[in-house]
Amino acid sequence: MQYTILILVLPLLSFIILGLVDSKWKPQVAGTIGTVVLGIITALSYYTAWEYFTTCKINGVYEKVIPMHLEWVRFTEFLHIDLGILLDPISVMMLVVITTVSFMVNIYSLSYMHGEKGFQRYYAFLSLFTFSMLGLVIATNIFQMYIFWELVGVSSFLLIGFYYTKPSAVAAAKKAFIVTRFADLFFLIGILILSFYTKTFDFGILTAEHTTAFAGSAGATFLGFGVISWAMAGIFIGGAGKSAMFPLQIWLPDAMEGPTPVSALIHAATMVVAGVFLVARFFPVYYFQTPEVLHGVAYIGAFTALFAAVIACVQTDIKRVLAFSTISQIAFMMVALGVSGYEGHEGTGFMASMFHLFTHAMFKALLFLGAGSVIHAVHSNEMKDMGGLRKYMPITNWTFLIACLAIAGIPPFSGFFSKDEILSASYEFSPYIGGIMTFVAALTAFYMFRLYYSIFWGKDYSVKAAAHGHGHDDHGHGHTPHESPFAMAFPLIFLASVTVLIGIIHLIPGLPHFGEFISSTGAEYHIQIDSTVAIMSVVIASISILVATLMYRKPTTTPDKLAKTFSGLYKGASNRFYIDEVYLFITKKIIFNSVSRPIAWFDRHVIDATMDGFANTTQWVSAKTKGFQSGQVQQYAYVFLLGVLVIAAIVIFI
């Protein structure tokens, strides 16, 4: 399977060509090059998945395949950094997810980004991101993953700040970069601690079932916890930064300042699941070596899921609703990993997490692209500027509805099966965690259909436009909404079809199901629906949808009344519970004013003043002594005579 190196080489070449070649090309040329390259990579990824799952199963177990491996830097006899390609069930699954969504986004962007200044730059950045994300998931060792991890961060920074003349976009890009770099510091520290005690970076050695790599850390503790626990906690913090887990979630909502297709690609389907993939890659280490850290993952995930879902219920910007929904759903995956057992192979939670990662990538990318289609039609992100759009945009309406049903957990759509498995695993771990996740699932159904009805139902858009005097757009054209062109509609239809088909496949006996392929140990796992949990979750989701229908399908005063009744909660959720303000207070008032300013004063007036004093003294002495080299013979004779007299006096009197 050496051809898999092309999956990395092709997007890198696309980035180099689009980034360095003359930008006077017609936009269609740059877009076509980027899209064709992504189409080839997608085909290669599908072929890789087909070949892997049909030929690499030995004695009922999917073997790990390393088609390319070379040593890059050697530190000691045992510790060295290698570069290579690792194919196993979860990495092959990620290849399919990344390339599929990237390809759809490239096609969609041909129309959505048409006419934008920097069109070629945009496609160059998309290629760089795809290269970085693909390199991350097929890395053979933790340091190689870290290299691509940082490249993903750079790509995200560039794409969020694509509109670099827009101050809010620049601020959002910097915020995302700084927050994730802060988390990545802990990731790097975790890598260094782990490699110091295990003498390896290699995933194969670290995650082997009977590995002896951790023998050297036995008994080594710090502040009452094992050093490996600290290392794995640091690695998780790195993943929490990328996946926007509390309290590092503050960057993701602001990242919506980037182009909407970027939100679909990076902030819904690929980059934000990198943290989930990281924990999944190290799952045997977390489970066997640091179970307390794994349980911490579950608790942090549960709180984040609830926190983000509550905020999503009151947001008015459709992209920010989806952003907080993404935070909540990524937290679902983290909870599933945190509550998972092992039993000879990864348990229900692990499979459910990977399954939900796959299904969520499809329907959340569909939701973001659907939101982009709506924004493209009405030139606004705000729900108040929308309504009744189902009449004008039937394709967007139906595909968006399918995605909403999927994320709400309504059968037979794909989200039902993956979310049901997560709820089952949560209840097996703890009824409290299970209860929290069920409540979050109910909130998810509510806020998604609040979003759906606000966009496609409610007061008709034409009535709102007339009331606000928005009869024409900024270019003077008629402002009647219309369905998006084919390049934007096709990805919606494709992703909606995947969302439906994955669910239907799980209802047909005899067909291979997702869980049979995805265990990182290669052991098969068959999804078994817990009828009690399934019925309960469907009933709760249906009630939530009914409530949203009554409140938002037609204009009512109920939302305003509830906002006034629960004004404190509503105001807090509308302002993201003031977490951003807390960060600003800590950084500006405490760190900058109380810590940084005194240190800066000490640096300028003590350290710098001391060094300046040494320099001034040296200069003064130099000025006084340089006269001794005046070139005047009389002065030299005088100094010589004076010196002789002083020496004579010393000899005589001493």
XYZ file of C-alpha atoms in Angstrom:
654
model
C 0.000 0.000 0.000
C 2.946 2.289 -0.679
C 0.704 4.384 -2.925
C -0.757 5.936 0.232
C 2.185 8.361 0.274
C 0.371 10.150 -2.568
C -2.413 11.021 -0.116
C 0.123 13.302 1.583
C 2.199 14.387 -1.417
C -0.665 15.589 -3.622
C -2.210 18.179 -1.250
C 1.288 19.436 -0.411
C 2.012 19.937 -4.117
C -1.354 21.648 -4.526
C -0.478 24.049 -1.699
C 2.945 24.821 -3.175
C 1.585 25.390 -6.684
C -1.370 27.526 -5.609
C 0.691 29.373 -3.029
C 3.744 30.200 -5.111
C 2.651 30.308 -8.739
C 1.510 33.603 -10.292
C -1.743 34.694 -8.646
C -2.944 36.310 -11.891
C -4.633 33.057 -12.826
C -8.341 33.168 -13.333
C -10.049 32.111 -10.086
C -11.630 29.111 -11.802
C -8.168 27.695 -12.574
C -7.017 27.778 -8.935
C -10.320 26.375 -7.734
C -10.263 23.630 -10.331
C -6.707 22.588 -9.448
C -7.497 22.432 -5.719
C -10.768 20.555 -6.269
C -9.360 18.031 -8.757
C -6.449 17.252 -6.443
C -8.867 16.720 -3.544
C -10.991 14.476 -5.772
C -7.957 12.305 -6.536
C -7.001 12.147 -2.844
C -10.575 11.212 -1.917
C -10.574 8.390 -4.468
C -7.221 7.152 -3.122
C -8.567 7.245 0.444
C -11.652 5.258 -0.527
C -9.474 2.716 -2.323
C -7.186 2.525 0.714
C -10.188 1.872 2.968
C -11.533 -0.803 0.627
C -8.176 -2.564 0.338
C -7.461 -2.329 4.053
C -10.800 -3.668 5.258
C -10.877 -6.456 2.667
C -7.281 -7.683 2.803
C -5.779 -6.783 6.187
C -7.974 -8.932 8.405
C -6.034 -11.892 9.822
C -7.664 -14.364 12.207
C -10.576 -11.996 12.734
C -8.331 -9.055 13.610
C -7.460 -6.027 11.484
C -3.692 -5.753 11.508
C -1.783 -2.482 11.646
C -0.027 -1.744 8.365
C 2.991 0.547 7.981
C 3.542 1.039 4.233
C 6.293 3.634 4.752
C 8.747 4.168 7.587
C 12.075 5.975 7.879
C 14.211 7.249 10.727
C 14.552 11.023 10.830
C 16.383 12.047 14.030
C 18.070 9.735 16.552
C 18.639 10.934 20.122
C 19.744 7.779 21.921
C 19.987 4.082 21.223
C 16.264 3.732 21.850
C 14.772 7.233 21.431
C 14.394 8.520 17.887
C 11.858 10.397 15.760
C 10.586 8.532 12.737
C 8.395 9.536 9.828
C 5.946 7.090 8.369
C 2.402 6.063 7.600
C 0.312 4.001 10.006
C -2.882 2.396 8.728
C -5.293 0.893 11.241
C -9.097 1.061 11.548
C -9.324 4.521 13.116
C -6.724 6.161 10.868
C -8.322 4.712 7.726
C -11.722 5.906 8.955
C -10.280 9.393 9.463
C -8.826 9.381 5.941
C -12.334 8.841 4.589
C -13.852 11.548 6.815
C -11.218 14.188 6.080
C -11.060 13.691 2.324
C -14.836 13.405 1.901
C -15.614 16.622 3.756
C -12.632 18.432 2.217
C -13.716 17.431 -1.282
C -17.284 18.604 -0.672
C -16.010 21.898 0.759
C -13.752 22.441 -2.257
C -16.672 21.907 -4.635
C -18.962 24.113 -2.530
C -16.372 26.901 -2.363
C -16.165 27.152 -6.156
C -19.483 28.963 -6.017
C -19.630 30.292 -2.448
C -16.223 32.017 -2.620
C -16.582 33.097 -6.253
C -15.522 36.704 -6.670
C -13.746 36.902 -3.307
C -10.397 38.653 -3.243
C -7.737 36.060 -2.470
C -9.581 33.138 -4.089
C -6.335 31.375 -5.041
C -4.890 31.984 -1.567
C -8.027 30.445 -0.085
C -7.585 27.213 -2.054
C -3.883 27.113 -1.204
C -4.769 27.282 2.510
C -7.399 24.546 2.083
C -4.754 22.286 0.543
C -2.312 23.060 3.361
C -4.935 22.203 5.952
C -5.863 18.937 4.248
C -2.191 17.937 4.039
C -1.678 18.758 7.714
C -4.780 16.926 8.928
C -4.050 13.818 6.864
C -0.473 13.767 8.151
C -1.777 14.001 11.713
C -4.052 10.948 11.505
C -1.608 8.583 9.777
C 1.393 9.452 11.972
C 3.305 6.461 13.307
C 4.518 8.224 16.438
C 3.540 10.997 18.814
C 6.230 13.463 17.703
C 5.288 13.137 14.049
C 1.692 13.749 15.103
C 2.797 16.844 17.028
C 4.512 18.287 13.949
C 1.338 17.981 11.876
C -0.723 19.055 14.897
C 1.043 22.418 14.814
C 0.649 22.673 11.040
C -3.086 22.171 11.519
C -3.031 25.068 13.986
C -1.244 27.299 11.471
C -3.727 26.341 8.744
C -6.640 27.131 11.042
C -5.112 30.536 11.864
C -4.713 31.361 8.180
C -8.241 30.302 7.233
C -10.010 31.964 10.179
C -8.170 35.175 9.354
C -8.774 34.855 5.615
C -10.622 38.200 5.627
C -7.529 39.931 6.993
C -8.920 43.419 6.393
C -11.761 42.665 8.820
C -10.657 43.401 12.426
C -13.009 40.832 13.967
C -11.578 38.088 11.732
C -8.000 39.017 12.643
C -8.902 39.040 16.344
C -10.631 35.659 16.038
C -7.623 34.149 14.262
C -5.246 35.406 16.956
C -7.559 34.189 19.705
C -7.767 30.695 18.217
C -4.007 30.561 17.706
C -3.117 31.752 21.215
C -5.597 29.510 23.045
C -4.607 26.390 21.141
C -0.890 27.205 21.465
C -1.369 27.469 25.231
C -2.944 24.004 25.227
C -0.225 22.678 22.919
C 2.428 23.674 25.459
C 0.945 21.087 27.822
C 0.785 18.623 24.933
C 4.514 19.074 24.312
C 5.346 18.760 28.017
C 3.302 15.550 28.122
C 5.184 14.188 25.116
C 8.566 14.968 26.711
C 7.628 13.342 30.046
C 6.187 10.296 28.303
C 9.197 9.816 26.040
C 11.650 10.346 28.922
C 10.221 7.443 30.904
C 9.203 5.116 28.062
C 12.214 5.774 25.789
C 9.991 5.847 22.707
C 7.609 7.980 20.667
C 6.170 5.034 18.740
C 2.419 4.388 18.944
C 2.897 0.677 18.274
C 5.091 0.231 21.342
C 3.124 2.572 23.608
C -0.290 1.059 22.862
C 0.708 -2.610 22.574
C -1.433 -4.870 24.753
C 1.479 -6.291 26.777
C 3.919 -3.411 26.455
C 6.827 -3.058 28.887
C 7.446 0.564 27.898
C 6.008 1.876 31.172
C 8.161 -0.258 33.454
C 10.666 2.576 33.842
C 8.018 4.880 35.303
C 6.936 2.500 38.059
C 6.993 4.327 41.404
C 7.820 7.716 39.853
C 5.359 10.282 41.227
C 4.843 14.019 41.440
C 2.424 15.657 43.884
C 0.876 12.302 44.627
C 0.209 11.277 41.029
C 2.265 9.073 38.758
C 4.411 10.850 36.191
C 2.608 9.014 33.388
C -0.687 10.376 34.711
C 0.738 13.892 34.468
C 2.037 13.164 30.971
C -1.294 11.820 29.727
C -3.165 14.696 31.391
C -0.908 17.140 29.511
C -1.549 15.301 26.247
C -5.286 15.470 26.908
C -5.072 19.227 27.538
C -3.548 19.549 24.075
C -6.481 17.609 22.686
C -8.942 19.656 24.748
C -7.568 22.846 23.187
C -8.064 21.592 19.633
C -11.483 20.103 20.455
C -12.654 23.191 22.395
C -13.356 21.478 25.706
C -14.094 23.606 28.782
C -12.408 25.906 29.730
C -10.570 26.146 26.399
C -13.726 26.455 24.290
C -13.613 30.257 23.973
C -11.892 30.320 20.576
C -14.351 28.218 18.562
C -17.422 30.531 18.489
C -15.247 33.452 17.413
C -13.702 31.294 14.689
C -17.004 31.636 12.817
C -15.555 34.894 11.467
C -13.846 32.789 8.811
C -15.599 31.771 5.564
C -18.536 29.411 6.184
C -17.034 26.520 4.146
C -14.006 26.746 6.445
C -16.327 26.363 9.422
C -17.764 23.224 7.824
C -14.326 21.757 7.188
C -12.232 22.761 10.186
C -14.630 23.673 12.957
C -17.205 20.929 12.473
C -15.787 17.826 10.844
C -12.007 17.573 11.008
C -9.723 19.764 13.129
C -11.989 19.901 16.168
C -12.122 16.100 16.329
C -8.322 15.909 16.433
C -8.478 15.883 20.237
C -10.949 12.991 20.168
C -8.690 11.128 17.756
C -5.704 11.799 20.030
C -7.430 10.263 23.068
C -8.634 7.352 20.918
C -5.110 6.741 19.613
C -3.804 6.571 23.188
C -6.871 4.783 24.560
C -5.019 1.628 25.782
C -2.546 3.865 27.639
C -5.324 5.879 29.258
C -7.300 2.775 30.168
C -4.497 0.589 31.577
C -1.975 3.145 32.836
C -4.004 6.216 33.854
C -7.705 5.322 34.372
C -8.144 8.337 36.645
C -7.242 10.646 33.749
C -9.673 8.795 31.494
C -12.464 9.331 34.022
C -11.501 13.008 34.132
C -12.003 13.096 30.366
C -15.562 11.839 30.908
C -16.399 14.435 33.564
C -14.934 17.342 31.604
C -16.753 16.149 28.503
C -20.099 15.878 30.316
C -19.831 19.393 31.741
C -18.732 20.831 28.394
C -21.616 19.135 26.581
C -24.176 20.607 28.984
C -22.522 24.032 29.129
C -22.370 24.429 25.342
C -25.885 23.061 24.767
C -27.427 25.601 27.150
C -25.632 28.460 25.384
C -26.700 27.160 21.962
C -30.354 27.427 23.010
C -30.250 31.245 23.061
C -27.793 32.213 20.312
C -29.210 34.217 17.411
C -26.337 33.947 14.908
C -26.915 30.684 13.036
C -23.198 29.915 12.727
C -22.672 30.408 16.449
C -25.567 28.075 17.230
C -23.769 25.457 15.155
C -20.442 26.329 16.797
C -21.767 25.663 20.298
C -23.543 22.585 18.975
C -20.173 21.364 17.711
C -18.576 21.906 21.119
C -21.396 19.919 22.717
C -21.192 17.057 20.213
C -17.398 16.794 20.432
C -17.893 16.583 24.189
C -20.275 13.659 23.553
C -17.380 11.836 21.872
C -15.030 12.638 24.747
C -17.566 11.311 27.261
C -17.903 8.105 25.257
C -14.141 7.557 25.385
C -14.000 8.427 29.079
C -16.688 5.909 30.062
C -15.515 3.108 27.786
C -14.458 -0.294 29.059
C -12.008 -2.670 27.397
C -12.861 -6.373 27.847
C -10.238 -7.625 25.418
C -11.118 -4.922 22.948
C -12.339 -1.365 23.205
C -15.825 -1.327 24.674
C -19.095 0.294 23.744
C -17.912 3.807 24.500
C -14.871 3.668 22.238
C -16.859 2.338 19.292
C -19.670 4.820 19.934
C -17.210 7.717 20.035
C -15.615 6.774 16.708
C -19.010 6.077 15.156
C -20.349 9.438 16.310
C -17.189 11.127 15.041
C -17.949 9.739 11.582
C -21.678 10.476 11.534
C -21.302 13.901 13.153
C -18.692 14.921 10.584
C -21.198 14.303 7.805
C -24.323 15.909 9.226
C -22.531 18.810 10.950
C -20.650 19.649 7.738
C -24.064 19.495 6.062
C -25.480 21.910 8.644
C -22.669 24.417 8.174
C -22.858 24.235 4.401
C -26.632 24.585 4.646
C -26.129 27.648 6.844
C -23.740 28.995 4.216
C -26.393 28.480 1.564
C -28.863 30.478 3.669
C -26.342 33.253 4.347
C -25.556 33.344 0.636
C -29.253 33.913 -0.048
C -30.158 36.492 2.604
C -26.753 38.110 3.274
C -27.118 37.830 7.045
C -26.213 35.432 9.848
C -29.021 36.543 12.158
C -32.199 34.512 12.603
C -34.257 37.698 12.810
C -33.438 38.332 9.150
C -34.699 34.897 8.076
C -37.963 32.994 7.985
C -40.118 31.097 5.501
C -37.113 30.221 3.339
C -38.422 26.700 2.623
C -40.479 28.271 -0.192
C -37.416 29.719 -1.869
C -34.761 27.098 -1.040
C -36.308 23.601 -1.134
C -33.033 21.664 -1.454
C -31.421 23.539 1.421
C -34.598 23.116 3.454
C -34.841 19.325 3.078
C -31.138 18.618 3.501
C -30.967 20.882 6.562
C -34.001 19.090 8.020
C -32.328 15.709 7.508
C -29.243 16.929 9.366
C -31.395 18.300 12.202
C -33.213 14.972 12.548
C -29.882 13.148 12.568
C -28.275 15.288 15.267
C -31.494 15.118 17.300
C -31.194 11.324 17.338
C -34.345 10.441 15.403
C -34.305 7.025 13.683
C -33.473 5.883 11.063
C -30.925 8.656 10.573
C -27.277 7.973 11.405
C -27.121 10.189 14.490
C -29.674 7.992 16.263
C -27.423 4.932 16.219
C -24.199 6.660 17.254
C -25.818 8.812 19.963
C -27.775 5.849 21.347
C -24.509 3.943 21.804
C -22.988 6.879 23.684
C -25.991 7.107 25.995
C -25.884 3.351 26.625
C -22.181 3.503 27.502
C -22.793 6.515 29.755
C -25.508 4.729 31.725
C -23.261 1.669 32.089
C -20.576 3.894 33.592
C -22.791 6.041 35.844
C -26.514 6.854 35.964
C -25.567 10.466 36.706
C -23.417 10.794 33.571
C -26.137 8.999 31.622
C -28.772 11.406 32.931
C -26.689 14.467 32.059
C -26.047 13.211 28.543
C -29.731 12.405 28.039
C -30.655 15.942 29.093
C -28.025 17.324 26.702
C -29.512 15.192 23.927
C -32.915 16.743 24.691
C -31.436 20.251 24.527
C -29.762 19.353 21.241
C -33.069 18.410 19.642
C -34.640 21.618 20.957
C -32.019 24.126 19.800
C -31.557 22.474 16.410
C -35.256 22.689 15.614
C -35.373 26.196 17.049
C -32.728 26.963 14.445
C -34.543 25.070 11.679
C -37.925 26.714 12.250
C -36.388 30.182 12.645
C -34.753 29.843 9.231
C -37.297 27.983 7.154
C -40.626 28.675 8.892
C -41.902 31.503 11.084
C -42.609 34.921 9.578
C -41.903 34.978 5.858
C -38.586 36.481 4.789
C -40.224 38.825 2.280
C -42.357 40.333 5.052
C -39.304 40.891 7.264
C -37.305 42.358 4.375
C -40.089 44.792 3.527
C -40.460 45.793 7.173
C -36.750 46.583 7.424
C -36.438 48.148 3.996
C -34.186 45.394 2.671
C -35.779 45.095 -0.719
C -32.408 45.122 -2.484
C -28.930 43.955 -1.680
C -25.804 46.080 -1.539
C -25.314 45.772 -5.290
C -28.756 47.009 -6.162
C -30.052 43.645 -7.283
C -33.413 42.227 -6.290
C -33.108 40.578 -2.894
C -35.537 37.681 -3.339
C -33.847 34.544 -1.913
C -33.219 31.675 -4.290
C -31.792 28.187 -4.160
C -28.004 27.938 -4.298
C -26.276 26.947 -7.552
C -25.378 23.344 -8.320
C -21.815 23.593 -6.959
C -23.293 24.432 -3.556
C -26.377 22.198 -3.759
C -24.510 19.022 -4.729
C -22.468 18.782 -1.478
C -25.695 19.276 0.485
C -27.400 16.429 -1.352
C -24.346 14.156 -1.072
C -23.858 14.668 2.662
C -27.590 14.282 3.309
C -27.544 11.007 1.375
C -24.634 9.724 3.471
C -26.465 10.731 6.661
C -29.542 8.755 5.581
C -27.774 5.727 4.114
C -25.517 5.073 7.106
C -28.603 4.900 9.285
C -30.531 2.648 6.911
C -27.577 0.247 6.577
C -27.738 -0.375 10.314
C -31.338 -1.513 9.957
C -30.600 -4.139 7.301
C -29.464 -7.523 8.702
C -26.423 -9.121 7.123
C -24.739 -5.905 6.004
C -21.425 -4.918 7.648
C -21.934 -2.231 10.269
C -19.604 0.552 11.267
C -18.551 -0.936 14.587
C -17.235 -4.075 12.932
C -14.390 -2.093 11.414
C -13.368 0.493 13.925
C -11.662 -1.059 16.969
C -8.065 0.103 17.148
C -7.113 -3.341 18.424
C -8.767 -4.839 15.359
C -11.345 -6.817 17.343
C -14.848 -6.767 15.907
C -17.622 -4.995 17.731
C -21.267 -5.306 16.795
C -23.596 -2.458 17.657
C -26.428 -3.592 19.883
C -29.215 -1.125 20.492
C -30.336 -0.900 24.101
C -34.107 -0.767 23.598
C -34.746 0.981 26.929
C -32.232 3.745 26.266
C -33.242 4.011 22.615
C -36.958 4.388 23.337
C -36.279 6.886 26.107
C -33.951 8.992 23.968
C -36.357 9.032 21.002
C -39.281 10.013 23.230
C -37.284 12.806 24.869
C -35.987 14.062 21.513
C -39.529 13.999 20.098
C -40.851 16.012 23.044
C -38.050 18.560 22.560
C -38.846 18.848 18.867
C -42.534 19.294 19.711
C -41.700 22.092 22.152
C -39.517 23.803 19.533
C -42.319 23.384 16.989
C -44.876 25.038 19.242
C -42.530 27.912 20.053
C -40.915 28.659 16.688
C -42.852 27.128 13.791
C -45.145 30.147 13.872
C -44.466 33.525 15.476
C -45.402 33.420 19.183
C -44.648 35.450 22.275
C -43.609 32.361 24.256
C -39.824 32.752 23.683
C -39.897 36.359 24.906
C -41.958 35.419 27.951
C -39.541 32.615 28.871
C -36.577 34.974 28.376
C -38.137 37.431 30.844
C -39.117 34.708 33.310
C -35.611 33.235 33.356
C -33.848 36.508 32.650
C -30.739 35.671 34.679
C -30.151 32.355 32.940
C -31.051 33.819 29.560
C -28.687 36.770 29.941
C -25.878 34.552 31.202
C -26.260 32.059 28.358
C -26.522 34.873 25.785
C -23.168 36.171 27.042
C -21.597 32.683 27.130
C -21.733 32.800 30.941
C -19.083 35.532 30.822
C -16.207 33.082 30.406
C -14.545 35.445 27.926
C -14.846 38.271 30.438
C -13.287 36.070 33.112
C -10.354 35.387 30.800
C -9.970 39.104 30.084
C -10.127 39.918 33.793
C -7.494 37.310 34.641
C -5.179 38.294 31.791
C -5.568 42.095 31.829
C -6.338 42.910 35.457
C -4.354 40.214 37.233
C -1.593 38.949 34.947
C -0.881 42.129 32.957
C -1.509 44.772 35.639
C -0.603 42.940 38.853
C 2.142 40.665 37.576
C 3.470 41.816 34.220
C 3.593 45.571 34.963
C 5.620 45.210 38.212
C 7.958 42.782 36.476
C 8.304 45.203 33.559
C 9.035 48.073 35.998
C 11.649 45.956 37.788
C 13.146 44.986 34.438
C 13.412 48.623 33.256
C 14.403 50.333 36.499
C 16.512 47.687 38.233
C 17.883 45.185 35.733
C 18.172 47.580 32.780
C 19.338 50.427 35.052
C 22.057 48.223 36.556
C 23.287 47.173 33.140
C 23.123 50.779 31.939
C 25.130 51.816 35.037
C 27.869 49.311 34.201
C 27.955 50.659 30.635
C 28.050 54.315 31.736
C 30.776 53.639 34.294
C 32.847 51.793 31.720
C 32.378 54.645 29.266
C 33.405 57.252 31.884
C 36.521 55.326 32.853
C 37.336 54.875 29.178
C 37.003 58.618 28.561
C 39.301 59.393 31.462
C 41.971 56.860 30.572
C 42.155 57.469 26.840
C 44.121 60.658 27.522
C 47.114 58.501 28.471
C 47.529 57.748 24.766
C 47.715 61.373 23.618
C 50.987 60.980 21.669
C 52.728 63.828 23.606
C 56.304 62.851 24.606
C 56.355 65.378 27.460
C 53.244 63.763 28.993
C 54.741 60.289 28.662
C 58.018 61.501 30.315
C 56.057 63.152 33.116
C 54.012 59.973 33.798
C 57.202 57.873 33.613
C 59.010 60.104 36.089
C 55.999 60.146 38.409
C 55.839 56.369 38.275
C 59.544 56.035 39.112
C 59.168 58.376 42.089
C 56.141 56.434 43.390
C 57.995 53.140 43.089
C 61.100 54.608 44.784
C 58.961 55.941 47.628
C 57.362 52.559 48.103
C 60.770 50.815 48.171
C 62.315 53.342 50.575
C 59.496 53.684 53.036
C 58.086 50.175 52.893
